[in-house]
Tab-separated table of C-alpha atoms in Angstrom:
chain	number	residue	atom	x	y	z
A	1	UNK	CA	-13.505	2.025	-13.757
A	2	UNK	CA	-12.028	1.544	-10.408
A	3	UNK	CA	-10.619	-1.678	-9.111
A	4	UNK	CA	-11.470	-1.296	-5.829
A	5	UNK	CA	-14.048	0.616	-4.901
A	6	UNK	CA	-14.815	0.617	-0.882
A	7	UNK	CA	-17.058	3.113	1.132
A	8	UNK	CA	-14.938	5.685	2.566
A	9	UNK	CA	-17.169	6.226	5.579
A	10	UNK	CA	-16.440	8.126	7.839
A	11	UNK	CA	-17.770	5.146	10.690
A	12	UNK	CA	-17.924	6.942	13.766
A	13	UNK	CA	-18.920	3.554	16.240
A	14	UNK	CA	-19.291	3.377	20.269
A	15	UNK	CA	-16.550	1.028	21.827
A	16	UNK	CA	-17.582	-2.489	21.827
A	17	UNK	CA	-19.697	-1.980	18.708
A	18	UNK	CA	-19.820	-4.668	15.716
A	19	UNK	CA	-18.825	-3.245	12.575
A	20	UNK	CA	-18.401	-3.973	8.808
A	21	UNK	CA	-16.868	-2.899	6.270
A	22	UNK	CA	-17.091	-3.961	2.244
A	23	UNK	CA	-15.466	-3.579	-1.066
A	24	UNK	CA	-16.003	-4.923	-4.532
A	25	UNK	CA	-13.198	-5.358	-7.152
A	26	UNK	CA	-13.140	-5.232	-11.067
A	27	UNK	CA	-10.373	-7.702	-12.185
A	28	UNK	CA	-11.523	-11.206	-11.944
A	29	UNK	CA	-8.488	-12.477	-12.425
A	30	UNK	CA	-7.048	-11.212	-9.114
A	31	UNK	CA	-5.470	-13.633	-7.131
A	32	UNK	CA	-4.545	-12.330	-3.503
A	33	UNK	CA	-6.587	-9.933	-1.188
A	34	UNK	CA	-5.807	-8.264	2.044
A	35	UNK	CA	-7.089	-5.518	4.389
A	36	UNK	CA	-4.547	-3.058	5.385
A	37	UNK	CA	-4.898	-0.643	7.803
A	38	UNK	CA	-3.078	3.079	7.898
A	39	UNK	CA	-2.938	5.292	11.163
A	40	UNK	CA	-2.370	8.755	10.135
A	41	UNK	CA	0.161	9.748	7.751
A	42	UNK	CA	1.512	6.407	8.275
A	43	UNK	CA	2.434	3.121	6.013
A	44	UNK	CA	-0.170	0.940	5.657
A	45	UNK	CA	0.030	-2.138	7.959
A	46	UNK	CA	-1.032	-5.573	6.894
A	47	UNK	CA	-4.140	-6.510	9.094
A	48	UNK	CA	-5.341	-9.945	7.361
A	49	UNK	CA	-4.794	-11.778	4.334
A	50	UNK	CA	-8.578	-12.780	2.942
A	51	UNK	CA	-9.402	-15.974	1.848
A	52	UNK	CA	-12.545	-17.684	-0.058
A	53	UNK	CA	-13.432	-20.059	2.883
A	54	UNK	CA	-13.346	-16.910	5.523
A	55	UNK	CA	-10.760	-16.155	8.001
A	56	UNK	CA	-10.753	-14.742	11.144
A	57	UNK	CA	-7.995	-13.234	13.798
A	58	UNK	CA	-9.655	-12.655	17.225
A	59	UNK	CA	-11.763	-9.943	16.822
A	60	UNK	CA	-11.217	-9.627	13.264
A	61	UNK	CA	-13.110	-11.790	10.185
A	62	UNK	CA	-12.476	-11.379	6.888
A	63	UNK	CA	-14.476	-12.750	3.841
A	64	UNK	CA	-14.053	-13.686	-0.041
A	65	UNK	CA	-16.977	-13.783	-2.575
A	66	UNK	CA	-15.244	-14.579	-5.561
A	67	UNK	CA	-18.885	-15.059	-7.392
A	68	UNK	CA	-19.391	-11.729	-6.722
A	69	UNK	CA	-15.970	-9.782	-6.624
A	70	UNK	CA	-16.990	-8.574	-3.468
A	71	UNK	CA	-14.224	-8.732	0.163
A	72	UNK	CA	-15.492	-8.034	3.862
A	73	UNK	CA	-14.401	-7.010	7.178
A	74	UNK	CA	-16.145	-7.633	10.427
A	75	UNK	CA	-14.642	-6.313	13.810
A	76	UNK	CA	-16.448	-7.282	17.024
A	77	UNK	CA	-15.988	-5.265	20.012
A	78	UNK	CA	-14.297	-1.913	18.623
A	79	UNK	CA	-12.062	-0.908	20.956
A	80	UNK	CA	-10.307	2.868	20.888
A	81	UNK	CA	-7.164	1.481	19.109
A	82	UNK	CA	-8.880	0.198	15.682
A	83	UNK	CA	-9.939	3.674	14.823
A	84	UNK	CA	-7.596	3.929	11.719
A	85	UNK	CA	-8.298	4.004	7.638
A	86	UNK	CA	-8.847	0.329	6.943
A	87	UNK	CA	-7.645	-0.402	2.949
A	88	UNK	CA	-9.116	-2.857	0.544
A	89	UNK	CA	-5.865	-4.325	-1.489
A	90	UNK	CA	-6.648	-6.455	-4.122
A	91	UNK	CA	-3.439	-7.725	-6.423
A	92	UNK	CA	-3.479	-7.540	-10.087
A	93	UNK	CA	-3.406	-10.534	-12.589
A	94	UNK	CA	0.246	-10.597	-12.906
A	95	UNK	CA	0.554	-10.568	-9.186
A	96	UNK	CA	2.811	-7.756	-9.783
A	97	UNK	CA	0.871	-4.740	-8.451
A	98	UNK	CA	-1.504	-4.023	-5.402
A	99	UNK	CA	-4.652	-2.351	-6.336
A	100	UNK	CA	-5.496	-0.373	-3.326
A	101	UNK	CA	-9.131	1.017	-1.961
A	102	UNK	CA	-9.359	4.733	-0.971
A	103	UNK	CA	-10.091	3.272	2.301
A	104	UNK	CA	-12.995	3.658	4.696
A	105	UNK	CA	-12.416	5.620	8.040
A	106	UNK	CA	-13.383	4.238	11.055
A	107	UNK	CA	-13.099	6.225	14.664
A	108	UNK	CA	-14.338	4.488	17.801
A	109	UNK	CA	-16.188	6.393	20.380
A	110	UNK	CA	-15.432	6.452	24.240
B	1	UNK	CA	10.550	-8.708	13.670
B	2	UNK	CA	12.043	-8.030	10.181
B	3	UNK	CA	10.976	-4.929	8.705
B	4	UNK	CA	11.500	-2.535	5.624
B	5	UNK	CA	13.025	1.092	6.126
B	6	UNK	CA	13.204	4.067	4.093
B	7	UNK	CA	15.655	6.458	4.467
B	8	UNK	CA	15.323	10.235	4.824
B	9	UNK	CA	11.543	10.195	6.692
B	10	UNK	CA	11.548	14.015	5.426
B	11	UNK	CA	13.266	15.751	2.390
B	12	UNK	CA	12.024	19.018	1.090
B	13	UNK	CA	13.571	19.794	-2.367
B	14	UNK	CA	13.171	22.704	-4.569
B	15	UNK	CA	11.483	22.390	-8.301
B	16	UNK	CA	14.072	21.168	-10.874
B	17	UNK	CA	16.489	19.191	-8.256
B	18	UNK	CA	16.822	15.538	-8.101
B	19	UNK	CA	16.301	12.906	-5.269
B	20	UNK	CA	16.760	10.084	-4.480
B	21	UNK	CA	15.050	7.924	-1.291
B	22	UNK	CA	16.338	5.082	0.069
B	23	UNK	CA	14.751	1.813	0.853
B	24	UNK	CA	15.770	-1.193	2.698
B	25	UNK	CA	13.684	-4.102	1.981
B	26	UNK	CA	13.194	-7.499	3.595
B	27	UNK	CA	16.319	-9.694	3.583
B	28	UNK	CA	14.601	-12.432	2.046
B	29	UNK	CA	12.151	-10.882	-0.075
B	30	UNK	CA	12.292	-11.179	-3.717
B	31	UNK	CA	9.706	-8.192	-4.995
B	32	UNK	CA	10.004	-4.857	-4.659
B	33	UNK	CA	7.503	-2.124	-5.271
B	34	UNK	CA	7.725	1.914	-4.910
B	35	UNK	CA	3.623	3.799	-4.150
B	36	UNK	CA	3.006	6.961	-3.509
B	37	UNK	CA	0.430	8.390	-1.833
B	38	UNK	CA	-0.749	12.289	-2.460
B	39	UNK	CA	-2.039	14.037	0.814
B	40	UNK	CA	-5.702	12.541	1.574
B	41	UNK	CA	-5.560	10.869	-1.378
B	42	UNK	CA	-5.284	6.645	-2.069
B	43	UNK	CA	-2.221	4.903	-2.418
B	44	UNK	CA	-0.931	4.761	-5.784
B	45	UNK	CA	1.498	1.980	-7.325
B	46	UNK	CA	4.572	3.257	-9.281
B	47	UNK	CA	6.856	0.710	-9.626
B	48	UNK	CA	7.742	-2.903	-9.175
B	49	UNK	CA	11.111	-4.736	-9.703
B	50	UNK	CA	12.270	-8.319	-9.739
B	51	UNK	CA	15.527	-9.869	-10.226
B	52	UNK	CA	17.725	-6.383	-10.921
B	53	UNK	CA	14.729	-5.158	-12.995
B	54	UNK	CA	11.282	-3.803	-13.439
B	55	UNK	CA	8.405	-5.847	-14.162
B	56	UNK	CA	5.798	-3.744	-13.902
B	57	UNK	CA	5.089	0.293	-14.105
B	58	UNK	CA	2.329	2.545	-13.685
B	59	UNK	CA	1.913	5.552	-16.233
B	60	UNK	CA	2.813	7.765	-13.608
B	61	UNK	CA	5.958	6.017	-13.180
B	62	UNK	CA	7.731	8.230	-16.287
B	63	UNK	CA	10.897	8.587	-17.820
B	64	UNK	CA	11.578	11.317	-14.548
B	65	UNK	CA	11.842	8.175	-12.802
B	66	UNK	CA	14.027	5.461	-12.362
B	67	UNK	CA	14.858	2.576	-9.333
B	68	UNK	CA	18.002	0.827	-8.842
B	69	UNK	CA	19.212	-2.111	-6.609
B	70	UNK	CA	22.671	-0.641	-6.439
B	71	UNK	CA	23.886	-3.420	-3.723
B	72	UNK	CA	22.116	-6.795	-2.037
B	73	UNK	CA	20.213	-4.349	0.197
B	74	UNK	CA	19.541	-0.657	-1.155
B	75	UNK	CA	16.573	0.103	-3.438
B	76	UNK	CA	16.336	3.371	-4.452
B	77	UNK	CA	13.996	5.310	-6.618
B	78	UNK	CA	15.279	8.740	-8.185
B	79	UNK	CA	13.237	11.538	-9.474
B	80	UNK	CA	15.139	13.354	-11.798
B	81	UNK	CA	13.455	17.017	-11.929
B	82	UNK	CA	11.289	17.495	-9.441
B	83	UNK	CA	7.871	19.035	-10.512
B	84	UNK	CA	5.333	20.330	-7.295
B	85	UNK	CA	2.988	17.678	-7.779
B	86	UNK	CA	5.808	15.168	-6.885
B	87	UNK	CA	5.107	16.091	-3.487
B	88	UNK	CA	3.727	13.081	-1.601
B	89	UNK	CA	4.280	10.249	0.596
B	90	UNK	CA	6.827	7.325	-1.055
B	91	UNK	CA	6.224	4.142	0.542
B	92	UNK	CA	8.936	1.155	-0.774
B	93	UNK	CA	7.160	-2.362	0.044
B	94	UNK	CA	8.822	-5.528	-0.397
B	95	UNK	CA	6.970	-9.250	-0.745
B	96	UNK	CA	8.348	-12.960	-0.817
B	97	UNK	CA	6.785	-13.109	-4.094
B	98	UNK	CA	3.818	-12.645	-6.137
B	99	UNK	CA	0.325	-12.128	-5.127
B	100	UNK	CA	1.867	-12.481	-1.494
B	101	UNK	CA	1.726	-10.144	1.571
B	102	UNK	CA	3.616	-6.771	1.290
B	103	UNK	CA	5.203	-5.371	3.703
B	104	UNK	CA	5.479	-1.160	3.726
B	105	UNK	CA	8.605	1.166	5.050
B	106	UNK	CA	7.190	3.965	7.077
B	107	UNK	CA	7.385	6.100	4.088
B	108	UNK	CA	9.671	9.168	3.132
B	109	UNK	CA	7.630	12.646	2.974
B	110	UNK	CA	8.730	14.636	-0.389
B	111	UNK	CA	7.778	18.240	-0.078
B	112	UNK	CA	9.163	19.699	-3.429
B	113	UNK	CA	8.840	23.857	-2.893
């Protein structure tokens, strides 16, 4: 079973577009979750941490259902520079060890 | 803005040889991890290490392997005998502790020919 399972798209979205991405995790006993996003043959880059009572970082929201083991990502107005692989990290119980998502592409339109 | 590095970007070794890649991490970060990630594959953990030693491995993470803190600010990760399917992307991460952020090095390509 996979701990983090996430749609791996590809999203191909017009600029200013809405769009949302999901994942579910396994381990209930996780602790910490973030969305991370990789350009390209590059290191993934920390984009938000998520939180049970939501967060959000301008055009970016994230949200925790615990209940269900399941992590969001919203992004309002796409703009050119969020195309990118966004990655569902979820830790492990020890806190030791990121479980990461295969990732779900996302490539904004002109 | 503080930041982790990995040092070479690029080594190509032949089957059999050892390497070793360099990692600065965070000056005041406590955790360090080794992934690796396989051409369009997902990131994969390896290795993660905690006052001068590991506390947690993966099963790919195999007695080829090893890390070291040799210093206050080098971790490095050997592969003893380098087999083809080595070749990959190593990213070193570092965190302030558990279950918090990490923060990646832009990675060191391993092409093993």
């Amino acid at each position: 079973r996979k701990e983090v399972e996430q749609d791996p798209g590809p999203f191909n979205v017009p600029e200013g577009a809405t769009v949302a991405f999901n994942c579910t995790y396994s381990n209930s006993a996780s602790q910490s979750f973030f969305w991370y996003r990789q350009d390209c043959r590059k290191e993934p880059k920390l984009l938000m941490s998520v939180y049970s009572s939501g967060n959000e970082d301008g055009r970016f929201t994230a949200q925790l259902n615990r209940a269900s083991q399941y992590i969001s990502l919203l992004i309002r107005d796409s703009k050119l520079s969020d195309s990118a692989t966004y990655l569902c990290v979820v830790t492990s119980n020890t806190g030791n060890q990121f479980y990461f998502g295969t990732g779900t592409s996302l490539t904004v339109i002109p | 803005e503080p930041e982790v590095t990995q040092t070479p970007s690029h080594q190509v070794t032949q089957m059999g040889q050892e390497v070793i890649l360099r990692c600065v991490p965070i000056s005041n970060h406590l955790y360090f991890y080794w992934y690796r990630q396989i051409l369009g594959q997902k990131v994969e953990f390896l290795v993660s290490f905690y006052n001068n030693e590991i506390s947690e491995k993966s099963e790919i993470f195999d007695d080829q392997f090893s890390v070291e803190r040799p210093d206050g600010s080098n971790f490095t990760l050997k592969i003893r005998s380098t087999k083809l399917e080595d070749s990959a992307m190593y990213f070193c991460a570092s965190s302030e502790g558990l279950n918090t952020e990490a923060f990646f090095g832009q990675g060191t390509r391993l092409t093993v020919v």
